[in-house]
PDB file of C-alpha atoms and ligand atoms in Angstrom:
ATOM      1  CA  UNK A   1      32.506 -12.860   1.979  1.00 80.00           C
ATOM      2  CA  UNK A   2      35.090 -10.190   2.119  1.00 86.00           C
ATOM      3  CA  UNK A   3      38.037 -12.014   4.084  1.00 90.00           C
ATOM      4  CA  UNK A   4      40.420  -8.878   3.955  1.00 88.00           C
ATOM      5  CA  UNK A   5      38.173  -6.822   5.697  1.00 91.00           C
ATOM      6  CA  UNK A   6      37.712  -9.001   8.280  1.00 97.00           C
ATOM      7  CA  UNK A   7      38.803  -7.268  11.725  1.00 98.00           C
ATOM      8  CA  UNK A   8      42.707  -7.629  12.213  1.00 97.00           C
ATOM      9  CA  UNK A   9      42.525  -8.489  16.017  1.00 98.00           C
ATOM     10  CA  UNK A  10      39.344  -9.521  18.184  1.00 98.00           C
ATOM     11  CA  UNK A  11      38.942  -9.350  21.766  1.00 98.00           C
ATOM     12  CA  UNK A  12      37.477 -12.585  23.408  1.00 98.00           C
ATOM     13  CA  UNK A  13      35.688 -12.761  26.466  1.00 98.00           C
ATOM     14  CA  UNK A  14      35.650 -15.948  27.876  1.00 98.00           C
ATOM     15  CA  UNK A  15      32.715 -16.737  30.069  1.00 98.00           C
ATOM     16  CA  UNK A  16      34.212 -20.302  31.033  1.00 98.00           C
ATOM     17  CA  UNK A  17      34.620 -19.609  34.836  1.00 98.00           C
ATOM     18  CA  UNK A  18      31.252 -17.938  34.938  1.00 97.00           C
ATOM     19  CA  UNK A  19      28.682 -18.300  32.611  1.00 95.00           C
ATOM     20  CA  UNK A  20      30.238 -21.958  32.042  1.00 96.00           C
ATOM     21  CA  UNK A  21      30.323 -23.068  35.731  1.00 96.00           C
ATOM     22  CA  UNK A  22      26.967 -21.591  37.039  1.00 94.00           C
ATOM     23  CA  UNK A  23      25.323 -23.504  33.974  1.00 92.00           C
ATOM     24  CA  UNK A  24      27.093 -26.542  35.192  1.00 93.00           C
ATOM     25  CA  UNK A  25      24.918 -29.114  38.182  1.00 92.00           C
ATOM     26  CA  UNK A  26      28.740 -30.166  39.816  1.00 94.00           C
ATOM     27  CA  UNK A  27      29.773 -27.811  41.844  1.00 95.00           C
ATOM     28  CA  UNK A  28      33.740 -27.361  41.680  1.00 96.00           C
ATOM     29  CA  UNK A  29      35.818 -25.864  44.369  1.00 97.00           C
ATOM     30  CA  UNK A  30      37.484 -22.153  44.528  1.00 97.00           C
ATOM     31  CA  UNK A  31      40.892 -23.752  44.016  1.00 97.00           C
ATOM     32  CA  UNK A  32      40.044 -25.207  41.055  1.00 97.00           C
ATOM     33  CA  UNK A  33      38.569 -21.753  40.254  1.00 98.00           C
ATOM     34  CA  UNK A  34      41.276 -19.433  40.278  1.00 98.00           C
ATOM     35  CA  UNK A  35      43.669 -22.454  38.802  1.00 98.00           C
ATOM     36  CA  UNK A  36      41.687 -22.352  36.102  1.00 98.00           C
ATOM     37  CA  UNK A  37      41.478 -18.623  35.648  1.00 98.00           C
ATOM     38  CA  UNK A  38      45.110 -17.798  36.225  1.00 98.00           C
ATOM     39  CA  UNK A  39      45.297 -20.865  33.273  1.00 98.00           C
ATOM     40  CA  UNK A  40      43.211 -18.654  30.766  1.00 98.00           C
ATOM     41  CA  UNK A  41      45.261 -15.951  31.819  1.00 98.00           C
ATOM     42  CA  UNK A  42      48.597 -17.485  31.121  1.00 98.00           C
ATOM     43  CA  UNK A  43      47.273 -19.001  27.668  1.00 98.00           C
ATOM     44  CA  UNK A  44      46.646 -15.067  26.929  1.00 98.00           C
ATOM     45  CA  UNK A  45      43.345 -14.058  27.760  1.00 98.00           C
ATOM     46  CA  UNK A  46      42.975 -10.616  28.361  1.00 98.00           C
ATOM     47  CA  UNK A  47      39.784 -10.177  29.564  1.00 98.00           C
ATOM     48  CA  UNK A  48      37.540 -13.213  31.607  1.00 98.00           C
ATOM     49  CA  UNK A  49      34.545 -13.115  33.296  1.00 98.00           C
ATOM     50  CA  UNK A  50      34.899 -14.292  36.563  1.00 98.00           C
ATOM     51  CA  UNK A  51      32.265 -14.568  38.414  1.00 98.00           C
ATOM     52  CA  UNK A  52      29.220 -13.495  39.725  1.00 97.00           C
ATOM     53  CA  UNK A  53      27.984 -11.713  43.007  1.00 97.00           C
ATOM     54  CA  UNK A  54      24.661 -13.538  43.642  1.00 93.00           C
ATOM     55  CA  UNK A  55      22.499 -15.140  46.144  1.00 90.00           C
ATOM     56  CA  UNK A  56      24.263 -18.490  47.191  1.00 90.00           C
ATOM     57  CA  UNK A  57      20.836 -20.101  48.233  1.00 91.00           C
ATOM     58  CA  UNK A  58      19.883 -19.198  44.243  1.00 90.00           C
ATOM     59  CA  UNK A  59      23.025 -20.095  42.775  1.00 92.00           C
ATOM     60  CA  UNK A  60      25.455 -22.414  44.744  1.00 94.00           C
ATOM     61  CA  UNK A  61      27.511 -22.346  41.770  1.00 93.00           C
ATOM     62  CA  UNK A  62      28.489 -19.120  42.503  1.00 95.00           C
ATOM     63  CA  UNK A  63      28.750 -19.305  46.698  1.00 94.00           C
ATOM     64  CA  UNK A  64      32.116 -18.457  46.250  1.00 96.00           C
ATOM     65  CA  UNK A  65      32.600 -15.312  44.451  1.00 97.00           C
ATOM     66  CA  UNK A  66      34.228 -12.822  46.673  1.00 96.00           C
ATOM     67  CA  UNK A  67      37.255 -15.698  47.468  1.00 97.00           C
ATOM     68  CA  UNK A  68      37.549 -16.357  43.930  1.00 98.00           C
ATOM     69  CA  UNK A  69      37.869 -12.917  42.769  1.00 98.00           C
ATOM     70  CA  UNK A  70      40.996 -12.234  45.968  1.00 97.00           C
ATOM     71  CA  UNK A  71      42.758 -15.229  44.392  1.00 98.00           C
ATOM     72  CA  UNK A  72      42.541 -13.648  40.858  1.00 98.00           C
ATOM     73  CA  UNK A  73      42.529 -10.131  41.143  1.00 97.00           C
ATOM     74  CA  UNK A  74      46.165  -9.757  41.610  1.00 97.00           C
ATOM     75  CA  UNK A  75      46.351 -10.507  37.887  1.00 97.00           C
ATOM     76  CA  UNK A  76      46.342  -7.701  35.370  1.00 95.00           C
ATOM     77  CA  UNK A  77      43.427  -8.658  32.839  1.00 98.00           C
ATOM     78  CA  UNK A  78      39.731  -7.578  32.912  1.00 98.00           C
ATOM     79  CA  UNK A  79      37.662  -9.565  35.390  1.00 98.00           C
ATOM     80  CA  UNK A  80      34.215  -8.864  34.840  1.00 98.00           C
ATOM     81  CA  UNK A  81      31.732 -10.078  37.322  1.00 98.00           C
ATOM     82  CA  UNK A  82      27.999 -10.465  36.808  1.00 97.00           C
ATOM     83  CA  UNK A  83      26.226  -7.797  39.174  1.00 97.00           C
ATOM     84  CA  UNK A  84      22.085  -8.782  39.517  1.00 94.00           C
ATOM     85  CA  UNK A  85      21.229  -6.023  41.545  1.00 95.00           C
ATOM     86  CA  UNK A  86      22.202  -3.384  44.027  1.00 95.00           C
ATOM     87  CA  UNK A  87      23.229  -6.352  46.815  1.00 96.00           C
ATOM     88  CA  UNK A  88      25.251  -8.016  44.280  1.00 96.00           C
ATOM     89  CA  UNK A  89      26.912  -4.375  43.696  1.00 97.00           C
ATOM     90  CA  UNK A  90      27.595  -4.046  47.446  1.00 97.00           C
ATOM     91  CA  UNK A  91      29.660  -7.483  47.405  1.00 97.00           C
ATOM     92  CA  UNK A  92      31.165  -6.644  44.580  1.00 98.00           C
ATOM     93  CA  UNK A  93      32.636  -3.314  45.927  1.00 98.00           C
ATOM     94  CA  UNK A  94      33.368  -5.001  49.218  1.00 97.00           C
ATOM     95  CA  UNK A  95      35.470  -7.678  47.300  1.00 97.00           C
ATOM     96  CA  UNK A  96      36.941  -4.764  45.284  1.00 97.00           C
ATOM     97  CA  UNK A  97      35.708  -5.559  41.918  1.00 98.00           C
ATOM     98  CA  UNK A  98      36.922  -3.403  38.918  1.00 98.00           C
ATOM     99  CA  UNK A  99      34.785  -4.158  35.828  1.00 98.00           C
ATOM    100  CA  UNK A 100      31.302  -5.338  35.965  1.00 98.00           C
ATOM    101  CA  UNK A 101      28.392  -7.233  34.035  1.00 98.00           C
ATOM    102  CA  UNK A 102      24.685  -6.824  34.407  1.00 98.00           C
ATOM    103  CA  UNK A 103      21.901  -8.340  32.359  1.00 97.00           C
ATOM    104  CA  UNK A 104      18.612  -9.055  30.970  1.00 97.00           C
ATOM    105  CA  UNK A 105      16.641 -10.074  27.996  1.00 96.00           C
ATOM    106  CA  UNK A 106      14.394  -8.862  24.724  1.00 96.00           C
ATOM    107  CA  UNK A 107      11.717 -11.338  26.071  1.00 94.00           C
ATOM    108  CA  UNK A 108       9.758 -10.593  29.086  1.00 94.00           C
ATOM    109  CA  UNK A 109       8.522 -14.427  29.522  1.00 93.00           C
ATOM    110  CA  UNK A 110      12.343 -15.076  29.495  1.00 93.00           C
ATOM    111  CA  UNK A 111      13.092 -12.520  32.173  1.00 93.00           C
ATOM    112  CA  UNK A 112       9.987 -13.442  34.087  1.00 94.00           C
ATOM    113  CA  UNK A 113      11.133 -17.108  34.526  1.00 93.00           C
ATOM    114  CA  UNK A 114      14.432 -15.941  34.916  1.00 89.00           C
ATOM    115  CA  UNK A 115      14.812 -12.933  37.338  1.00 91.00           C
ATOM    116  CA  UNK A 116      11.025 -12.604  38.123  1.00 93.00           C
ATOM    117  CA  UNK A 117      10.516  -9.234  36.166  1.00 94.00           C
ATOM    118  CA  UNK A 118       9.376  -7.999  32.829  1.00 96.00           C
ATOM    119  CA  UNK A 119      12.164  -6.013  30.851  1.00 96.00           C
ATOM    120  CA  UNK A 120      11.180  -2.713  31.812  1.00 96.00           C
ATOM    121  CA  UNK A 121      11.218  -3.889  35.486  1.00 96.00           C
ATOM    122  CA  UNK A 122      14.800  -5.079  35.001  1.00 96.00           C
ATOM    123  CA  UNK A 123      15.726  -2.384  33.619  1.00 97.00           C
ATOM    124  CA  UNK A 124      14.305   0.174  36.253  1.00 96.00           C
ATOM    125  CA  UNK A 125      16.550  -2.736  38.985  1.00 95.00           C
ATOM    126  CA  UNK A 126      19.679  -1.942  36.243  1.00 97.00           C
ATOM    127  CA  UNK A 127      19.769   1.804  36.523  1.00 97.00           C
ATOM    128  CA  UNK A 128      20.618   2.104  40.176  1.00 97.00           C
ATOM    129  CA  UNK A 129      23.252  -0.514  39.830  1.00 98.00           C
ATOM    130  CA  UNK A 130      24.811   1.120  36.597  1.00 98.00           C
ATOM    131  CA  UNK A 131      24.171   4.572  38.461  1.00 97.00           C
ATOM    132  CA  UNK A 132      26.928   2.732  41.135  1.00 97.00           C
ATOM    133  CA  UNK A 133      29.118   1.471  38.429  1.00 98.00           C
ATOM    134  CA  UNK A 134      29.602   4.689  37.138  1.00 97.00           C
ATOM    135  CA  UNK A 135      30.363   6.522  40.815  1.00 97.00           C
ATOM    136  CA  UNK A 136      33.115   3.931  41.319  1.00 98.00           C
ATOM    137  CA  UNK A 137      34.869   3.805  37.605  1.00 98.00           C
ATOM    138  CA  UNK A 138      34.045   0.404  37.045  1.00 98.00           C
ATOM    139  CA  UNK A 139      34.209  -1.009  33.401  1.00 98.00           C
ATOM    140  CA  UNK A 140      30.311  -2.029  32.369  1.00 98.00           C
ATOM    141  CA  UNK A 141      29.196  -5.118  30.208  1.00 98.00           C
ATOM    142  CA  UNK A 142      25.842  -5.341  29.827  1.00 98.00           C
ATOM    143  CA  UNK A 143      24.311  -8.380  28.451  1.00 98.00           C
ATOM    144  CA  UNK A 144      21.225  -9.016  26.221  1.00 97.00           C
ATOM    145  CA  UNK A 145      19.824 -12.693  26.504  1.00 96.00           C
ATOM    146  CA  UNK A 146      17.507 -14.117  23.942  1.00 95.00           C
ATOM    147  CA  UNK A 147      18.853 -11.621  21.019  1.00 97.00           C
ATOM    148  CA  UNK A 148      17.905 -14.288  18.280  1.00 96.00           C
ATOM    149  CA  UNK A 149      14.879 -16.327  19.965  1.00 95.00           C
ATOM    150  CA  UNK A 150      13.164 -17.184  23.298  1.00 93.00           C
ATOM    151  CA  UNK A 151      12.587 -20.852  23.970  1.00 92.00           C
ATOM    152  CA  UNK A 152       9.311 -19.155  25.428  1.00 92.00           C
ATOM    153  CA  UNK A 153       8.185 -16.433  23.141  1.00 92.00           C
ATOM    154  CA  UNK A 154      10.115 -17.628  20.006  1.00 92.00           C
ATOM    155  CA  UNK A 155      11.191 -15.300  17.351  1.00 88.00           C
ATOM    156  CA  UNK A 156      11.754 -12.133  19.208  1.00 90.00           C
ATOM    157  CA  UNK A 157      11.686  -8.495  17.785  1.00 92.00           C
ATOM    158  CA  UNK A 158      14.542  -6.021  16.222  1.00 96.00           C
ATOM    159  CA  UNK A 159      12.691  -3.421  17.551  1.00 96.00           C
ATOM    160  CA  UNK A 160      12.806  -4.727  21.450  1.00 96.00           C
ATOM    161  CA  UNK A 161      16.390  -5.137  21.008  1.00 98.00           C
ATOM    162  CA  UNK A 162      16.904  -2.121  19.601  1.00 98.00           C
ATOM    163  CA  UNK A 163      14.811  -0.354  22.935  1.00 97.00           C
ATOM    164  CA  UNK A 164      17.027  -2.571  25.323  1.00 98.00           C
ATOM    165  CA  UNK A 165      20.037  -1.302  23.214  1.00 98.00           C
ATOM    166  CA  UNK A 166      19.049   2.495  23.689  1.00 98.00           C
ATOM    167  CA  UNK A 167      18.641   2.123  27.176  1.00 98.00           C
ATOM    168  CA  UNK A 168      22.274   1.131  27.321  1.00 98.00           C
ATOM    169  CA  UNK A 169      23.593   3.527  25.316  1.00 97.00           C
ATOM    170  CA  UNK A 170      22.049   5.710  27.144  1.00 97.00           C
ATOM    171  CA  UNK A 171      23.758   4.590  30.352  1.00 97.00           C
ATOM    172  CA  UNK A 172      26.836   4.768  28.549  1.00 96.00           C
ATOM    173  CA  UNK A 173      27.939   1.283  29.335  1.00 98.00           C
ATOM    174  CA  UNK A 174      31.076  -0.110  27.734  1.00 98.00           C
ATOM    175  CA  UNK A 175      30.175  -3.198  25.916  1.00 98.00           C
ATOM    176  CA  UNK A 176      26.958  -4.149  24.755  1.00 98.00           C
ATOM    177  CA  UNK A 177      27.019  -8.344  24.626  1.00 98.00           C
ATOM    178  CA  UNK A 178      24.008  -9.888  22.418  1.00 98.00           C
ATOM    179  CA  UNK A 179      23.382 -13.569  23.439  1.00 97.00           C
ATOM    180  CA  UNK A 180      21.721 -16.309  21.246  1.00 96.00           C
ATOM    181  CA  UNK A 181      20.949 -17.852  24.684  1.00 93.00           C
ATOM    182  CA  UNK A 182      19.458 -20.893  23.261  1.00 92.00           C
ATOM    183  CA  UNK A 183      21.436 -21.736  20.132  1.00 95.00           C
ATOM    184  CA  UNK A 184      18.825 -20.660  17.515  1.00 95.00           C
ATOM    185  CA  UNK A 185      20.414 -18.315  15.210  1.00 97.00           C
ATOM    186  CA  UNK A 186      21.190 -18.729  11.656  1.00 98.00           C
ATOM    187  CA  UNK A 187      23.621 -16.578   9.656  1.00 98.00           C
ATOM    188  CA  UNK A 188      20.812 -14.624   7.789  1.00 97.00           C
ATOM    189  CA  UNK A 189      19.537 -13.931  10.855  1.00 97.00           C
ATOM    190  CA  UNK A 190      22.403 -12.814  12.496  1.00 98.00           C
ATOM    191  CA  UNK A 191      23.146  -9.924   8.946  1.00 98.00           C
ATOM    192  CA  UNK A 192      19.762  -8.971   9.753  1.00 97.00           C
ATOM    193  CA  UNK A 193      20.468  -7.788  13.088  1.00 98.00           C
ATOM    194  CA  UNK A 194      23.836  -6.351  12.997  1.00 98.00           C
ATOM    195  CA  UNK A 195      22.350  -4.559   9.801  1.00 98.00           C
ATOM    196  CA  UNK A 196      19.836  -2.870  12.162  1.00 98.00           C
ATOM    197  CA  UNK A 197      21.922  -2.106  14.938  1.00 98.00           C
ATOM    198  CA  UNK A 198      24.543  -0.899  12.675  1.00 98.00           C
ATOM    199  CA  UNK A 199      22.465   1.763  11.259  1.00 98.00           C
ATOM    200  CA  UNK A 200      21.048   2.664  14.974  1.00 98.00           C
ATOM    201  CA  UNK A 201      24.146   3.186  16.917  1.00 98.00           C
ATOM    202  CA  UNK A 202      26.793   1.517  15.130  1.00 98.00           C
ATOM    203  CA  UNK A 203      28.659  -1.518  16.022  1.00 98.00           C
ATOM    204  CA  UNK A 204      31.753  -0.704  17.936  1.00 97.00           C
ATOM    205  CA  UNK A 205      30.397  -1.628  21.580  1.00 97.00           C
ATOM    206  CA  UNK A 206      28.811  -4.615  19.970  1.00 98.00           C
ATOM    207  CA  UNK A 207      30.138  -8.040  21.646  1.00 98.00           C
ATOM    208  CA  UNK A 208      28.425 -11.394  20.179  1.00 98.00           C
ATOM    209  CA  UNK A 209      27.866 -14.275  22.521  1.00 98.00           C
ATOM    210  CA  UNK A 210      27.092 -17.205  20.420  1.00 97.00           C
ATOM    211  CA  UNK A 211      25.762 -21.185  21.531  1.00 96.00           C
ATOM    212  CA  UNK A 212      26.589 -23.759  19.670  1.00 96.00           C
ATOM    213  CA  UNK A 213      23.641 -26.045  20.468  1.00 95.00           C
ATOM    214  CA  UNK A 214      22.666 -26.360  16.456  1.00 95.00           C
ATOM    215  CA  UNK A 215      26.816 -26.055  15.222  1.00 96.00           C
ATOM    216  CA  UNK A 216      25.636 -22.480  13.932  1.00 97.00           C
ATOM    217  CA  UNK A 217      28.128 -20.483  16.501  1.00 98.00           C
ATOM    218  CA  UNK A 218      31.148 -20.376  13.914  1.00 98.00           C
ATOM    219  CA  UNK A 219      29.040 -19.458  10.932  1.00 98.00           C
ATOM    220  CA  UNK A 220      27.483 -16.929  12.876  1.00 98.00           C
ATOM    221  CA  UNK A 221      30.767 -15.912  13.853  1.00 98.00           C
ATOM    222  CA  UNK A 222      32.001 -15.281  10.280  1.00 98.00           C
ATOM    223  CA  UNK A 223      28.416 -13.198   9.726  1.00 98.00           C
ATOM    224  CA  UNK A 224      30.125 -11.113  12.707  1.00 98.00           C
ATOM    225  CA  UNK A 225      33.218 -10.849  10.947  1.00 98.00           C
ATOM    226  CA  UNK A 226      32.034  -9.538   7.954  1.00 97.00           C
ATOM    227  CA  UNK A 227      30.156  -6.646  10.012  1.00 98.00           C
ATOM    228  CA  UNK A 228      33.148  -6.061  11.639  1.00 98.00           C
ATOM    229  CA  UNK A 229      32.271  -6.975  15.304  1.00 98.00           C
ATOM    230  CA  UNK A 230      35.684  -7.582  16.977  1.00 98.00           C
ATOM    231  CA  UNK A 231      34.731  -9.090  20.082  1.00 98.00           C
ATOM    232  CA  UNK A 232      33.215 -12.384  20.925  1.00 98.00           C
ATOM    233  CA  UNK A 233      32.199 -14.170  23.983  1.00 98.00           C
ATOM    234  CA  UNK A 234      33.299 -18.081  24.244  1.00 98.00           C
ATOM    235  CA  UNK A 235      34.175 -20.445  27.120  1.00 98.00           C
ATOM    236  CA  UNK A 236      36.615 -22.831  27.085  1.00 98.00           C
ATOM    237  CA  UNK A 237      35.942 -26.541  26.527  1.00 97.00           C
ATOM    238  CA  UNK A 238      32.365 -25.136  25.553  1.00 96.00           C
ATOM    239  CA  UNK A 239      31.661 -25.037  29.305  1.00 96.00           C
ATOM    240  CA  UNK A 240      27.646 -24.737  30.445  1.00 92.00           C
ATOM    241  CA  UNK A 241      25.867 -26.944  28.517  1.00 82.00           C
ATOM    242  CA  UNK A 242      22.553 -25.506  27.420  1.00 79.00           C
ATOM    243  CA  UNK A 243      19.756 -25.634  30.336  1.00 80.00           C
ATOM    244  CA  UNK A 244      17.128 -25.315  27.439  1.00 79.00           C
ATOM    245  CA  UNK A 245      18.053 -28.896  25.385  1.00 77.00           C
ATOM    246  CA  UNK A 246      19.287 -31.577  28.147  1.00 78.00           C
ATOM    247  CA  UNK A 247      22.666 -32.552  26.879  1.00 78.00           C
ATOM    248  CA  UNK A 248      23.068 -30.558  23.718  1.00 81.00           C
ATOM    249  CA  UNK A 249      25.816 -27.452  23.922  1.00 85.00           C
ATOM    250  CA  UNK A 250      25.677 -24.541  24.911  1.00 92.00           C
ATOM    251  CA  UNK A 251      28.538 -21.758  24.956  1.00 96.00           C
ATOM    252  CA  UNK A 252      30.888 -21.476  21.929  1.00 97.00           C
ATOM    253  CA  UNK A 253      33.850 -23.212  23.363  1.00 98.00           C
ATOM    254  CA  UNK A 254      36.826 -20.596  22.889  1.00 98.00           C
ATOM    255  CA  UNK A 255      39.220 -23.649  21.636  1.00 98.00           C
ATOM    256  CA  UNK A 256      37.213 -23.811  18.454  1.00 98.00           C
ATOM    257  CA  UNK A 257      36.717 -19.814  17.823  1.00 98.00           C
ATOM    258  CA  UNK A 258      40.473 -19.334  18.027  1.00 98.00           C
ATOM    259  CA  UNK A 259      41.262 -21.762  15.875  1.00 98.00           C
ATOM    260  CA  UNK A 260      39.160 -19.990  13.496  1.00 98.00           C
ATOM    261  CA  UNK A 261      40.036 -16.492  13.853  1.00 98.00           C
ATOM    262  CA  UNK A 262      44.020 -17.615  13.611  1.00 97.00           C
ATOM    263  CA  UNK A 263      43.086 -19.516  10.831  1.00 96.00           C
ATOM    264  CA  UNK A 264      41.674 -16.161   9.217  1.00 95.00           C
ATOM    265  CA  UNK A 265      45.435 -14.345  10.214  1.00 96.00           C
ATOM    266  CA  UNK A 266      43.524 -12.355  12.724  1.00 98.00           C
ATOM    267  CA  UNK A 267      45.140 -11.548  16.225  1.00 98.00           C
ATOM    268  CA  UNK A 268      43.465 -12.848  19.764  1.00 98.00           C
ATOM    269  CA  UNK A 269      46.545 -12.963  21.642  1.00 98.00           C
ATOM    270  CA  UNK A 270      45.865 -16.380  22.632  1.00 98.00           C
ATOM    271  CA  UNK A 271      48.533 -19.398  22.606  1.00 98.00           C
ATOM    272  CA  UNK A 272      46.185 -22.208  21.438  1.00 97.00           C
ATOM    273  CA  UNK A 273      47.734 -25.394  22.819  1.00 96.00           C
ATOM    274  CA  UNK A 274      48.096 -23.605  26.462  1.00 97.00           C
ATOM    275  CA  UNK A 275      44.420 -23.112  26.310  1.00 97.00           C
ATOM    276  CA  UNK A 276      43.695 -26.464  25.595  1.00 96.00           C
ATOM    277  CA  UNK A 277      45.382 -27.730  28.685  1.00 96.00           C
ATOM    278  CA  UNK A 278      43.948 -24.730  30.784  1.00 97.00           C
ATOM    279  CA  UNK A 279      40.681 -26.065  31.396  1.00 95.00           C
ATOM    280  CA  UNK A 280      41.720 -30.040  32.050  1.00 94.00           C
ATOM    281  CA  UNK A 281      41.477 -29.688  35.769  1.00 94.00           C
ATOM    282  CA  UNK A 282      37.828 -28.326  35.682  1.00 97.00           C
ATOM    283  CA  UNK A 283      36.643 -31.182  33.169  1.00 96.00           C
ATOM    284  CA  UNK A 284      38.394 -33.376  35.558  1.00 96.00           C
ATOM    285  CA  UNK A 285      36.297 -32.150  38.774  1.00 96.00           C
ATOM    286  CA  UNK A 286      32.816 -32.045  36.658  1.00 96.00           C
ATOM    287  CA  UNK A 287      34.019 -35.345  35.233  1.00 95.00           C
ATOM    288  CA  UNK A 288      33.238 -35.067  31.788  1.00 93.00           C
ATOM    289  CA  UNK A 289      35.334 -34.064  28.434  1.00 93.00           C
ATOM    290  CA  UNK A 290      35.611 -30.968  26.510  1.00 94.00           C
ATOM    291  CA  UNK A 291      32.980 -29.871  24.050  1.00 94.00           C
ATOM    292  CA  UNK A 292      35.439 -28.220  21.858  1.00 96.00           C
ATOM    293  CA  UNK A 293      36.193 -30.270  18.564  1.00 95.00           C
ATOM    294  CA  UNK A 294      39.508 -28.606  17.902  1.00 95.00           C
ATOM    295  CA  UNK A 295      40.513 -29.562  21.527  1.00 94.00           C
ATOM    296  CA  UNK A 296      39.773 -33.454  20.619  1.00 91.00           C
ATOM    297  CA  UNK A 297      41.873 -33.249  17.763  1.00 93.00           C
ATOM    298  CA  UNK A 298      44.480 -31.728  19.409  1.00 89.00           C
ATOM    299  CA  UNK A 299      44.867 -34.272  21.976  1.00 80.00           C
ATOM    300  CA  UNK A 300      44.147 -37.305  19.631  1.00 67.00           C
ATOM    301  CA  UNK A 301      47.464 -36.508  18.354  1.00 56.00           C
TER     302      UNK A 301
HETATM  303 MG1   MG B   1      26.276 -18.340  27.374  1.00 50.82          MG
END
């Protein structure tokens, strides 16, 4: 592994107040919302994903979105927010938003279970809302679920990817986020994608969202590294459990990739010891502890 040519600085997106919360059965209040965002914020974050304009009767998690966002937006990061469809898109203009996320999957089972349409159907419900995006200037994320395996279909192809990934490019969206949703992928597995999306359009849009649910996320990380992919998704404490394997983890907590890339001499802007405390309130209200190792170590001391 070629350490000098790792990246010099990486971008993190954390998904903590998001991806972490709506994957989380206690529901915790706005307050302890925007605490915890302006927290992230203040530890150096630059860009976290804040929430998510859906149905409330789908997603209570998320029931709150529009008064979250007014207590954070006066901050000057990037506050994605997960956009599902064209009603999500209307909220999300209403409240103001500035940078969006939409999503779907490689695996139609997966998108089936999960959003009730194949991935050519959610892609023909994307278009309009990117269409949208694009008439307003917002920043677009688009996320890819089940990059490296479906708990339904299993191994999934390079080649679907690679036909989500056009359509993307194609929209011209701004970041292009590939998500091991369950926690199944393995280093060599990980080469052998960014190999093939290298040669197809190159990696620079590339984000990687990593699980942790078989301790592969920081080996995959390094694979990243090594390809040059400078920005990674993680949420702090390792927030949102993985719905797939009761009790196992799920999202890469942020604690434990910045302790890496620092390690490594490369820049995230982030002040490691405020991030640890930033998410103590929310672990409080879901009454549990952090699933970040480097966080336990740091307060064992
Ligand atoms: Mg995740």
């Amino acid at each position: 592994m070629k350490f000098n040519d790792f990246p010099k600085k990486v971008k993190i997106v954390e998904v903590g107040p998001r991806d972490g919360l709506q994957n989380e059965k206690t529901l915790v209040s706005a307050e302890i919302k925007v605490e915890f965002i302006k927290n992230l914020a203040a530890a150096g974050l630059q860009t976290i994903e804040a929430t998510s304009f859906v149905r409330a009767d789908r997603i209570p998690q998320m029931a709150d979105a529009s008064e979250v966002y007014r207590g954070v937006a006066g901050l000057n990061i990037d506050l994605p927010c997960l956009v599902p469809n064209l009603k999500g898109m209307e909220h999300a203009l209403a409240a103001k938003v500035k940078s969006i996320a939409v999503f779907t999957a490689t695996s139609n089972e997966f998108n089936k279970r999960n959003i009730n349409a194949t991935v050519e159907e959610s892609l023909k419900r994307i278009g309009p809302v990117l269409e949208e995006a694009k008439k307003n200037n917002l920043k677009i994320r688009a996320y890819i679920s089940t990059v490296f395996g479906c708990p339904y279909e299993g191994i999934t192809s390079v080649e679907g990817l690679l036909k989500v990934m056009d359509f993307f490019h194609q929209h011209h969206v701004d970041e292009i986020s590939l998500g091991d949703t369950t926690g199944v992928a393995i280093p060599i597995q990980v080469d052998e994608v960014l190999t093939n999306v290298n040669s197809r359009f190159g990696l620079e849009k590339v984000a990687l969202h990593f699980h942790d649910t078989r301790s592969m996320a920081l080996s995959n990380v390094l694979v990243g590294l090594e390809h040059g992919v400078a920005i990674y998704d993680s949420s702090a404490g390792g927030l949102g459990g993985c719905p797939y394997a009761k009790g196992a983890t799920g999202n890469l907590a942020t604690e434990d990739l910045v302790y890496l890339l620092r390690s490594h001499g490369i820049e995230t802007g982030v002040d490691l010891n405020k991030l640890i405390e930033a998410s103590s309130s929310v672990f409080k209200a879901l009454n549990k502890s952090s699933e970040s190792k480097i966080n336990r170590v740091f307060k064992g001391k």
